[in-house]
Coordinates of C-alpha atoms in Angstrom, one line a residue:
Chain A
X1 CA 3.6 -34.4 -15.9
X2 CA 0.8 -34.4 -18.3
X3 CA -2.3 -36.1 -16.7
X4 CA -3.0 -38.0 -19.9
X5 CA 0.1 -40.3 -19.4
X6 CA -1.5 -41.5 -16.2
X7 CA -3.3 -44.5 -16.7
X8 CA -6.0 -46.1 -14.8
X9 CA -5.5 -49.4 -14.8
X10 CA -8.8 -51.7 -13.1
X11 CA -8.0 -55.3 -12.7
X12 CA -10.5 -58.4 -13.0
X13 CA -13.4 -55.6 -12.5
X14 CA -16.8 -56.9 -12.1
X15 CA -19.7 -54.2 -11.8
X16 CA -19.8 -52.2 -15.5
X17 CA -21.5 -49.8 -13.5
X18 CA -18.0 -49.2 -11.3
X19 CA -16.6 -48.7 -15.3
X20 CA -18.8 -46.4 -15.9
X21 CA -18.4 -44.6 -12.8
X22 CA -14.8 -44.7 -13.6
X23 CA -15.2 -43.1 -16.8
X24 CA -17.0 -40.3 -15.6
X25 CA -14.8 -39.7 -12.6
X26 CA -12.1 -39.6 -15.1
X27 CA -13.2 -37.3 -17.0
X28 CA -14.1 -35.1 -14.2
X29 CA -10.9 -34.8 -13.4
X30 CA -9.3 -34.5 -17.0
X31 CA -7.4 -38.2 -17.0
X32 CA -8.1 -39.5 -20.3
X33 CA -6.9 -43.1 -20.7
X34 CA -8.6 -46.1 -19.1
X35 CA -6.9 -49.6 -18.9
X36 CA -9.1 -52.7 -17.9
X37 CA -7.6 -55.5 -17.3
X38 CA -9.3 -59.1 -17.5
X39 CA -12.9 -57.4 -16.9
X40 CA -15.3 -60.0 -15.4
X41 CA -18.4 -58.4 -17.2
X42 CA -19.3 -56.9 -20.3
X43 CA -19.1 -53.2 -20.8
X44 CA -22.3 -51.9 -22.1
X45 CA -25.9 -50.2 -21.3
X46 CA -25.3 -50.2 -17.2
X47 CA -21.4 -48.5 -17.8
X48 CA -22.4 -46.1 -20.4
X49 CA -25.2 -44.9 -18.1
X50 CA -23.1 -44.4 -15.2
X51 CA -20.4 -42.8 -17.6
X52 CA -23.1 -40.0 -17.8
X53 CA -21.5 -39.1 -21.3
X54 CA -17.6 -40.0 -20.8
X55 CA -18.7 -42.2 -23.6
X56 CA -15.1 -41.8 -25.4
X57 CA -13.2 -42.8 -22.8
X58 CA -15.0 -46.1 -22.5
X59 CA -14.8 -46.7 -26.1
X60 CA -10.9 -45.6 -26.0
X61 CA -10.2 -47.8 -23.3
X62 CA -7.5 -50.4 -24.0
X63 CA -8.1 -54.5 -23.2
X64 CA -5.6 -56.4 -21.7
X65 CA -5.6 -59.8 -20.5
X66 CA -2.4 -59.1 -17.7
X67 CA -1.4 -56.5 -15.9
X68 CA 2.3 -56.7 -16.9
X69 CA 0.8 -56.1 -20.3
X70 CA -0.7 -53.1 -19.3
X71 CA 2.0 -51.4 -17.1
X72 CA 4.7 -52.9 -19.5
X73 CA 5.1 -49.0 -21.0
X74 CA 5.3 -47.2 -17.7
X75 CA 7.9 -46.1 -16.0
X76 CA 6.6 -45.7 -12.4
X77 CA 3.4 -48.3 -11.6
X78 CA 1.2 -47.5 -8.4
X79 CA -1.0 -49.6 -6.6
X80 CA -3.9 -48.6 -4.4
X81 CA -4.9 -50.4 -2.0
X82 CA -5.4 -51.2 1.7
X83 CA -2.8 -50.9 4.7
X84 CA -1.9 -53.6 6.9
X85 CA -1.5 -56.0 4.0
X86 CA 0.7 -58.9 4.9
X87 CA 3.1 -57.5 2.0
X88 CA 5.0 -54.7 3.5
X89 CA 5.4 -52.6 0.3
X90 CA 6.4 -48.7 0.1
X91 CA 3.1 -46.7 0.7
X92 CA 2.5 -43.1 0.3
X93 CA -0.1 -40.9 1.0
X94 CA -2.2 -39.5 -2.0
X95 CA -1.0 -36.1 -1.3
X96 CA 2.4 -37.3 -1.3
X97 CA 1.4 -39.2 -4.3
X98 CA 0.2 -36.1 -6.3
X99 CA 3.3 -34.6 -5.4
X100 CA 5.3 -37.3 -7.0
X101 CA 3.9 -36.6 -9.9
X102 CA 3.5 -33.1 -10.5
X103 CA 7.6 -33.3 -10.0
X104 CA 7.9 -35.8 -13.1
X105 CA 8.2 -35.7 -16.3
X106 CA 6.5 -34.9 -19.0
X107 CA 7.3 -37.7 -21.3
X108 CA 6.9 -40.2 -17.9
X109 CA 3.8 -42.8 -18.4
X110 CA 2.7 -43.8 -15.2
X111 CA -0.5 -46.4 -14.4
X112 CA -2.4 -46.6 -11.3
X113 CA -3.8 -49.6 -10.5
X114 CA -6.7 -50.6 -9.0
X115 CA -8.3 -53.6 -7.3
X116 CA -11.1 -56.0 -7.8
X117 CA -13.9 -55.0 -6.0
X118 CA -14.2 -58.0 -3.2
X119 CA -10.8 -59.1 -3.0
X120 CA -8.6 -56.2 -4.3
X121 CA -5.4 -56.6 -5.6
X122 CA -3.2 -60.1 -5.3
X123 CA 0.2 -59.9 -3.5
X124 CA 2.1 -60.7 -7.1
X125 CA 0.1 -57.7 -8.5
X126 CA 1.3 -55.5 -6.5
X127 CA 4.7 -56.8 -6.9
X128 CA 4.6 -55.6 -9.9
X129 CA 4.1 -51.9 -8.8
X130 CA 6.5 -49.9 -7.0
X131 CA 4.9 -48.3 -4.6
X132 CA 1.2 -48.7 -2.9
X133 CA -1.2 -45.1 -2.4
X134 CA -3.3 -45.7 0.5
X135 CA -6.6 -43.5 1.0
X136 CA -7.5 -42.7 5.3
X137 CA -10.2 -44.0 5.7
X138 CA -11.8 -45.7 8.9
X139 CA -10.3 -48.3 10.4
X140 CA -13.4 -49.9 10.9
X141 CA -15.2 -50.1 7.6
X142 CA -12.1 -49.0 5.3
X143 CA -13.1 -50.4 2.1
X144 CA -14.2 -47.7 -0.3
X145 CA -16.5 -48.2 -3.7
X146 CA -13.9 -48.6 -6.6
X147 CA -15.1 -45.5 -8.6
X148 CA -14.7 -43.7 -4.7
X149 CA -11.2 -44.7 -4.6
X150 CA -10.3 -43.5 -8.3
X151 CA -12.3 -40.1 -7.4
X152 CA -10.2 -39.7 -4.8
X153 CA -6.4 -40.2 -6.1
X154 CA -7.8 -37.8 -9.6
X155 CA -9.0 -35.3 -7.6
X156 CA -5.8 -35.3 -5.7
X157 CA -3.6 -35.1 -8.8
X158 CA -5.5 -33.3 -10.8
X159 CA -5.8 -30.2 -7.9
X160 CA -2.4 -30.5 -7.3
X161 CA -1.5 -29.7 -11.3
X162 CA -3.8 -26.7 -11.0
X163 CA -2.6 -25.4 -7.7
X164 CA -1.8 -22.4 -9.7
X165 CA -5.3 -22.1 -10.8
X166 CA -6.3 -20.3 -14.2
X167 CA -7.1 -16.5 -14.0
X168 CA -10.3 -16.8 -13.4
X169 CA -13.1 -13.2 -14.3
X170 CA -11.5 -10.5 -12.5
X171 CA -14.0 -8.8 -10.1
X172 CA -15.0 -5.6 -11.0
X173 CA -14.3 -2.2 -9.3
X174 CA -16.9 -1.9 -7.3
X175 CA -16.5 -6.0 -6.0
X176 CA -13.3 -5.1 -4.8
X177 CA -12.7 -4.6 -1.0
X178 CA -13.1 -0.8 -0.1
X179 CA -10.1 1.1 0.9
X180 CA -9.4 1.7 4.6
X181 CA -10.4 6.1 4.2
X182 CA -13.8 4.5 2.3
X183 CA -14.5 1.8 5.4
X184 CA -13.4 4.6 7.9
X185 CA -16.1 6.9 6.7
X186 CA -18.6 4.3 6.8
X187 CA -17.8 3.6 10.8
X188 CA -18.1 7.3 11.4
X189 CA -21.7 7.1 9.8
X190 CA -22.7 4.2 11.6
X191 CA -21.6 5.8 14.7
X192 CA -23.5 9.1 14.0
X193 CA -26.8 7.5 13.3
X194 CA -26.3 5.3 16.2
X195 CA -26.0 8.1 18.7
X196 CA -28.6 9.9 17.3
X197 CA -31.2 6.7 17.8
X198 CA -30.2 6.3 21.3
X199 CA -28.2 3.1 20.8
X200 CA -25.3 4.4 22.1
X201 CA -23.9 5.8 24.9
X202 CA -22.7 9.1 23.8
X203 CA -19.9 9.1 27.0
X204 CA -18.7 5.3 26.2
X205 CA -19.2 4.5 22.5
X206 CA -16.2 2.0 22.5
X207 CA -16.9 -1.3 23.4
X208 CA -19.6 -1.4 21.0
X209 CA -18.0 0.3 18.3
X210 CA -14.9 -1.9 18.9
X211 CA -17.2 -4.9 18.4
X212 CA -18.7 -3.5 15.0
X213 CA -15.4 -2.4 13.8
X214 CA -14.5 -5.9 13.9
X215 CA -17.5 -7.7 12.2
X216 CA -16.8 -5.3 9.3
X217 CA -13.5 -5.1 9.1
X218 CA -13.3 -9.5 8.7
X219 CA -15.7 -9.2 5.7
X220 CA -13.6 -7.0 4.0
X221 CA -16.6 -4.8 2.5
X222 CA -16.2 -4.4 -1.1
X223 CA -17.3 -0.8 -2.0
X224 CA -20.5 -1.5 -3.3
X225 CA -21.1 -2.9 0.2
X226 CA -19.8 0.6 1.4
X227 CA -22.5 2.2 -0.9
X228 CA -25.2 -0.1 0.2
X229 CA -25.0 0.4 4.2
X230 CA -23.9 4.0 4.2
X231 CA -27.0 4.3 1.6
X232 CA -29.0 2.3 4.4
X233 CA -27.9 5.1 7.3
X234 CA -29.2 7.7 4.9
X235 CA -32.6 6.4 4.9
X236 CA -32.9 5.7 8.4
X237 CA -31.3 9.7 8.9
X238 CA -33.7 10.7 6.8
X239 CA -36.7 9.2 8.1
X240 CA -35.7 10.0 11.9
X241 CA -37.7 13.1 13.9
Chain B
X1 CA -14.1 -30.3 15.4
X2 CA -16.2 -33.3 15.4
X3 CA -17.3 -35.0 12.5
X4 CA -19.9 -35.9 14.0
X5 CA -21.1 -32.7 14.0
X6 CA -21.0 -32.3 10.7
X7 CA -24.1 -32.8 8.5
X8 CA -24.2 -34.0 5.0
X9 CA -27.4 -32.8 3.2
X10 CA -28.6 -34.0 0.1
X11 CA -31.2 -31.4 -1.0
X12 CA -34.0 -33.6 -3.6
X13 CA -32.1 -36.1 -4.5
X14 CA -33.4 -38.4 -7.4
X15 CA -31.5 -41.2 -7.1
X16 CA -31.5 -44.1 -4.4
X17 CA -28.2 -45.5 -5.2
X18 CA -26.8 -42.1 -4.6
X19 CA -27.8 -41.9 -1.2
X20 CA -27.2 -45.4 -0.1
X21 CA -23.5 -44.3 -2.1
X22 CA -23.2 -40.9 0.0
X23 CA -23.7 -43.5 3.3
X24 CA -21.4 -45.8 2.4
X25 CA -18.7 -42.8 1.1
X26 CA -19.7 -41.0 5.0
X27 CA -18.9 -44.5 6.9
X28 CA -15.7 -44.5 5.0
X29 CA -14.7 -41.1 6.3
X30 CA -16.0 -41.4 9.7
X31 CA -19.2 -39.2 8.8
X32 CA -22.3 -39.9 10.6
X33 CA -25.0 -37.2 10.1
X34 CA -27.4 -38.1 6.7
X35 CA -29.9 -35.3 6.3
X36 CA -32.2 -35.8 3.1
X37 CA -34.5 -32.7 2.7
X38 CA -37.5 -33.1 0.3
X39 CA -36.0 -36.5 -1.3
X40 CA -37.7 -37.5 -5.0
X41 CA -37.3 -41.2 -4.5
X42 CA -37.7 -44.2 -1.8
X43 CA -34.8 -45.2 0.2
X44 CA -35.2 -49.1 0.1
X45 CA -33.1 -52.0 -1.4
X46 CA -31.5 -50.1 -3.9
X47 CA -30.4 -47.4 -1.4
X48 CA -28.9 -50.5 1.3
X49 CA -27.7 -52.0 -1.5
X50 CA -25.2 -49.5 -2.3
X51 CA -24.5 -48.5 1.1
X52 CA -22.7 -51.5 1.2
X53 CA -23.1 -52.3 5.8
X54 CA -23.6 -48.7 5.7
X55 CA -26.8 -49.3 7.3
X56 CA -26.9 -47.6 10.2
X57 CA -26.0 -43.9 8.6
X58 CA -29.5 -44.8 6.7
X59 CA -31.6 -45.8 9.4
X60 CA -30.4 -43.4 11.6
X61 CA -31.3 -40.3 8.7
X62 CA -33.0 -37.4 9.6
X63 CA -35.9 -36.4 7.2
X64 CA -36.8 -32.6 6.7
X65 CA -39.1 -31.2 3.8
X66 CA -37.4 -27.7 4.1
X67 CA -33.3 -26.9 4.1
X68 CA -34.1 -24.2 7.1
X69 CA -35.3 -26.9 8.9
X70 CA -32.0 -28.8 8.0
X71 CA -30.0 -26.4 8.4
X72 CA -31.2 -24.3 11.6
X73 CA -28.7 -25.6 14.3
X74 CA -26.0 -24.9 12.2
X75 CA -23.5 -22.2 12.4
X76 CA -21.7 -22.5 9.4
X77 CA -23.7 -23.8 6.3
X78 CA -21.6 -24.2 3.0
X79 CA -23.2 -25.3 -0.3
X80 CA -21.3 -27.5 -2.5
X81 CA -21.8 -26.1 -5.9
X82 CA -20.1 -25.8 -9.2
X83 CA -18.6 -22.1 -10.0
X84 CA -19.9 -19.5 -12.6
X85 CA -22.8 -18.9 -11.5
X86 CA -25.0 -15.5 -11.7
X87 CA -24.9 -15.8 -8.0
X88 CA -21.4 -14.6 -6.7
X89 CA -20.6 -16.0 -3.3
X90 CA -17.7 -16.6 -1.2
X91 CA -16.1 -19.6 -2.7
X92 CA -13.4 -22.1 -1.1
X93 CA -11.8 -24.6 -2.2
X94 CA -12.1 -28.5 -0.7
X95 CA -8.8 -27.8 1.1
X96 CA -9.6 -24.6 2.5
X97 CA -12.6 -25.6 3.7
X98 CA -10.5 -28.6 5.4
X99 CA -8.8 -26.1 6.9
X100 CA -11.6 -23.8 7.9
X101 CA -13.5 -26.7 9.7
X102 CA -10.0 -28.1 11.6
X103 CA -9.8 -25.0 13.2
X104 CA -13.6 -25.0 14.4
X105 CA -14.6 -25.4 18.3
X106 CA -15.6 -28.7 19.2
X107 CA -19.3 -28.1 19.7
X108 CA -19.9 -26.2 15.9
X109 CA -22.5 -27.3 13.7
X110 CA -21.9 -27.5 10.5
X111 CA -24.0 -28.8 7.3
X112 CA -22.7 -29.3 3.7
X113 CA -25.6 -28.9 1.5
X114 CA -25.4 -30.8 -1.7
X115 CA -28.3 -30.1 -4.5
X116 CA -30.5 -32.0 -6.8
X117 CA -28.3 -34.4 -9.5
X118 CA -29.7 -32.9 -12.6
X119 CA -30.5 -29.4 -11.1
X120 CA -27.9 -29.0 -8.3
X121 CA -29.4 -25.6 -5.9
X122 CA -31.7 -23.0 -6.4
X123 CA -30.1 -19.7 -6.1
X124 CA -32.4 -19.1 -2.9
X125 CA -30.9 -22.3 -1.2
X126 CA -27.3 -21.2 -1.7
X127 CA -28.6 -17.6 -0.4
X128 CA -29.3 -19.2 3.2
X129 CA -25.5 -20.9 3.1
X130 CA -23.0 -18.5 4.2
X131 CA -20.4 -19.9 1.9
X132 CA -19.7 -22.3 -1.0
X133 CA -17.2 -24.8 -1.9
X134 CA -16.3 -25.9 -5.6
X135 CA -14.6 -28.8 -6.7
X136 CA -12.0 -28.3 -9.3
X137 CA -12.6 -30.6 -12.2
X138 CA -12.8 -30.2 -16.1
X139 CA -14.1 -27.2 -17.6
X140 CA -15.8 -29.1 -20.2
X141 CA -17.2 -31.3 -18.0
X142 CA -17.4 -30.5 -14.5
X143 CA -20.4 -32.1 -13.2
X144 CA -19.8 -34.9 -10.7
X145 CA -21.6 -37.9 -9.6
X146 CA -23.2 -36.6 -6.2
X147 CA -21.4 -39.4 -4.2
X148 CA -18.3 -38.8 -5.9
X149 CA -18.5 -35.0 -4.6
X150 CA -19.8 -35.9 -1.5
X151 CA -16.7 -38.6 -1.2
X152 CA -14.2 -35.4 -2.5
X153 CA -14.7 -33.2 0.1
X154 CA -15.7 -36.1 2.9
X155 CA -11.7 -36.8 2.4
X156 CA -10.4 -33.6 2.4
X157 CA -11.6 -33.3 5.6
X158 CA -11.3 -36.5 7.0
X159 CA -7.6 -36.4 6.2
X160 CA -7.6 -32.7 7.1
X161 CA -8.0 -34.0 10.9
X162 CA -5.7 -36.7 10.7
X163 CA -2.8 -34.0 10.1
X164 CA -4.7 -31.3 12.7
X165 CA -2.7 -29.8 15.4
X166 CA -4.2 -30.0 18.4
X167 CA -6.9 -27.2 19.3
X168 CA -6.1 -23.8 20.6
X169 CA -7.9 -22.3 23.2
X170 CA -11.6 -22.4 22.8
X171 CA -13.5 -18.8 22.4
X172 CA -16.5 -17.6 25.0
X173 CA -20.3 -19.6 23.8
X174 CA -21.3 -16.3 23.1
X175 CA -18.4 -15.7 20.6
X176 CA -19.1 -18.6 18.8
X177 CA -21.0 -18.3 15.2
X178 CA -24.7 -18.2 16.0
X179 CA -26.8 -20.8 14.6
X180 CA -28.5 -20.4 11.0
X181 CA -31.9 -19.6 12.6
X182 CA -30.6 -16.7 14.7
X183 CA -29.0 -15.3 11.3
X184 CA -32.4 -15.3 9.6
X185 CA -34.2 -13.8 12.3
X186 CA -31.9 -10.7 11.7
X187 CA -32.3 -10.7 8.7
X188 CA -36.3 -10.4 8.9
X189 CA -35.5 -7.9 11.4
X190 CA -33.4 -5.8 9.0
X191 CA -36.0 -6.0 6.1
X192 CA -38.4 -5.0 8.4
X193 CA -36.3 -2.2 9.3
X194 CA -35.2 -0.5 6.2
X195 CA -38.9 -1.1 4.1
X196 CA -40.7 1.3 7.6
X197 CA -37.4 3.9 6.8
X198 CA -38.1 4.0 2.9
X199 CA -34.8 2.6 2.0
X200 CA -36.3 -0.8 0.5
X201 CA -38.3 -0.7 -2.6
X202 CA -41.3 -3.0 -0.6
X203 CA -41.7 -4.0 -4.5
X204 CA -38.3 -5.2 -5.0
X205 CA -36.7 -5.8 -1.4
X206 CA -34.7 -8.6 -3.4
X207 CA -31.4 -7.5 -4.5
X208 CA -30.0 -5.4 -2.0
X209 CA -31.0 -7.5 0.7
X210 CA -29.3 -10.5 -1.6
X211 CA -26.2 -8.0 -1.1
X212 CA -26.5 -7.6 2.8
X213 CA -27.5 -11.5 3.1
X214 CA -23.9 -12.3 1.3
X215 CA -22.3 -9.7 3.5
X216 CA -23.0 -11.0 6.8
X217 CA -23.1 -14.4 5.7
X218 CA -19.6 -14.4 5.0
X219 CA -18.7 -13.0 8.2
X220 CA -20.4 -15.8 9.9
X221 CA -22.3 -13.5 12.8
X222 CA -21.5 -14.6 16.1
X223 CA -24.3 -14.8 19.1
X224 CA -22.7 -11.4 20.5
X225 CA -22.7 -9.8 17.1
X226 CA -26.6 -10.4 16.6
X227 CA -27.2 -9.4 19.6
X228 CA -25.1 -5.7 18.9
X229 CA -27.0 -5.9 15.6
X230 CA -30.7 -6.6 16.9
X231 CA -30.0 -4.0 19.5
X232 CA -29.1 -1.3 17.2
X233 CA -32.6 -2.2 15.1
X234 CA -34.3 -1.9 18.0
X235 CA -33.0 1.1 18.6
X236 CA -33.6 2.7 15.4
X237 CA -37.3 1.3 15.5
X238 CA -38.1 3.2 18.4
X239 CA -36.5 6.2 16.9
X240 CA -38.6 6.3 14.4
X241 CA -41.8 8.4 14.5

């Protein structure tokens, strides 16, 4: 689904600077549409700071005075909040969450709604939604910042919609890992210079080798790396008696 | 492994609320370890404020004025850091660093470095991390609040060892990555190593060891492996006339 159908939806709010925070985090994570319901202070200097320029989607944002007004176009309403609630409602993970919605629809509007800060959401809120997201967190000090808690469920979705990431700037030739003859020749080098300098045992090279083999061989040398060592063991031929 | 063993480091941070945020964002996710190195403003009321009962992740803090000194217990150092940069090194993602650390022995040390708000790391700070993790967000605007990226990948991992299988069988101390200081000593030892063979430009030592640094970095150089590396300098040293 389109991440600018998902709404974030903050209820009775009362720190701008959580807003702002919210706006930024938002825009972070490419979500574009901010919902506040009933705000309990005013939205100016101390959110745009902390919006750190996400200044359009605080001036986008929509007013409403109810949350059924807000969630009233959306076909699939999700509440964060804590576990253990007295109100045993469906809960899912925010993985599980993100997967839900990279599986929808396009045309699906969906809000996530979020808390006040002290006292979260009220049990006919979340009656409204269909499901509750639940962030781990620890047991004993569980409550996260509001602007945390939206971090956290963007960055989920929006990761999951780019699990198949953009082609990024393809490494060049020389960045790319060396083919097994290339790496091959540069273990004979090493091996050479090492006997010569007395490092190794000319009868029982192995267990050393062995051990260098593997270093190398986990970092995958690119062949510029090649270049550079074997270009190393040149010198220090070079410079023995 | 434990995450208590894992370090958050906030390299020059700016900002008090930040830091009393990062606490309160580390109690959440069962983080312990605040490291400030070189911080560029008091941690008082503001800082408590935001921590929000966090307190005891602040008091407890450890100070350092340099990230070596942060960072030298640590066997696996990873800068969080955006992407693009003129510095190419290894990069994972949140969730494969999640994995990466799940499978770690109990006793690692690890740090997560985070840089300055405005400024994030010096290309010389990332070149002492042996890898670096990037949060997917917005091309056009990708910068996150530091507590918000500090919460991101605080998650990923805290939920990471929620899901974790149990461990497998636990390597040999000696097989273990060896601690950042260890690493740098090699490297010193290498430098010294190819400027007496003539293979270093003693002018511009910079680049090519920038190469090696990434190389061996990446691997993350177990105790045994320094010692087969140190050896073999030793070796060639003596060689030489």
């Amino acid at each position: 689904m389109k991440l600018q159908n998902i709404k974030i939806v903050m209820v009775g709010s009362t720190h701008p600077g959580n807003i702002g925070a919210a706006a930024r985090v938002m825009n972070n994570m490419c979500f574009s549409h901010l919902t506040l319901v009933d705000p309990q202070c005013p939205i100016g200097e101390t959110a745009y700071a902390r919006a750190s320029g996400a200044n359009a989607i605080l001036d986008n944002r929509e007013n409403c005075s109810e949350l059924t007004q807000a969630i009233a176009d959306c076909s699939l309403v999700v509440a964060a909040s804590a576990r253990h609630r007295s109100l045993p409602w469906p809960e899912l993970s925010p993985t599980e969450l993100a997967d839900k919605l990279t599986s929808m629809d396009d045309s699906s509007r969906v809000a996530l709604v979020f808390g006040r800060e002290h006292s979260g959401l009220l049990n006919e809120e979340i009656q409204l939604c269909n499901q509750m997201v639940c962030i781990p967190a620890n047991p004993e000090f569980s409550s996260l910042n509001l602007a945390s808690a939206i971090q956290v469920l963007c960055y989920e979705i929006y990761s999951h919609q780019n699990d198949a990431p953009p082609p990024g700037k393809q490494p060049e030739a020389h960045d790319l890992p060396a083919p097994s003859s290339e790496v091959e020749g540069y273990f004979e080098h090493l091996q050479r210079v090492l006997l010569s300098s007395g490092y190794l045992d000319p009868d029982q090279p192995g267990l050393i080798m062995q051990r260098l083999r593997r270093l190398y061989l986990r970092s995958e040398l690119t062949r510029n790396e090649i270049n550079i060592l074997r270009g190393m063991l040149t010198a220090i031929e070079k410079h023995q008696p």
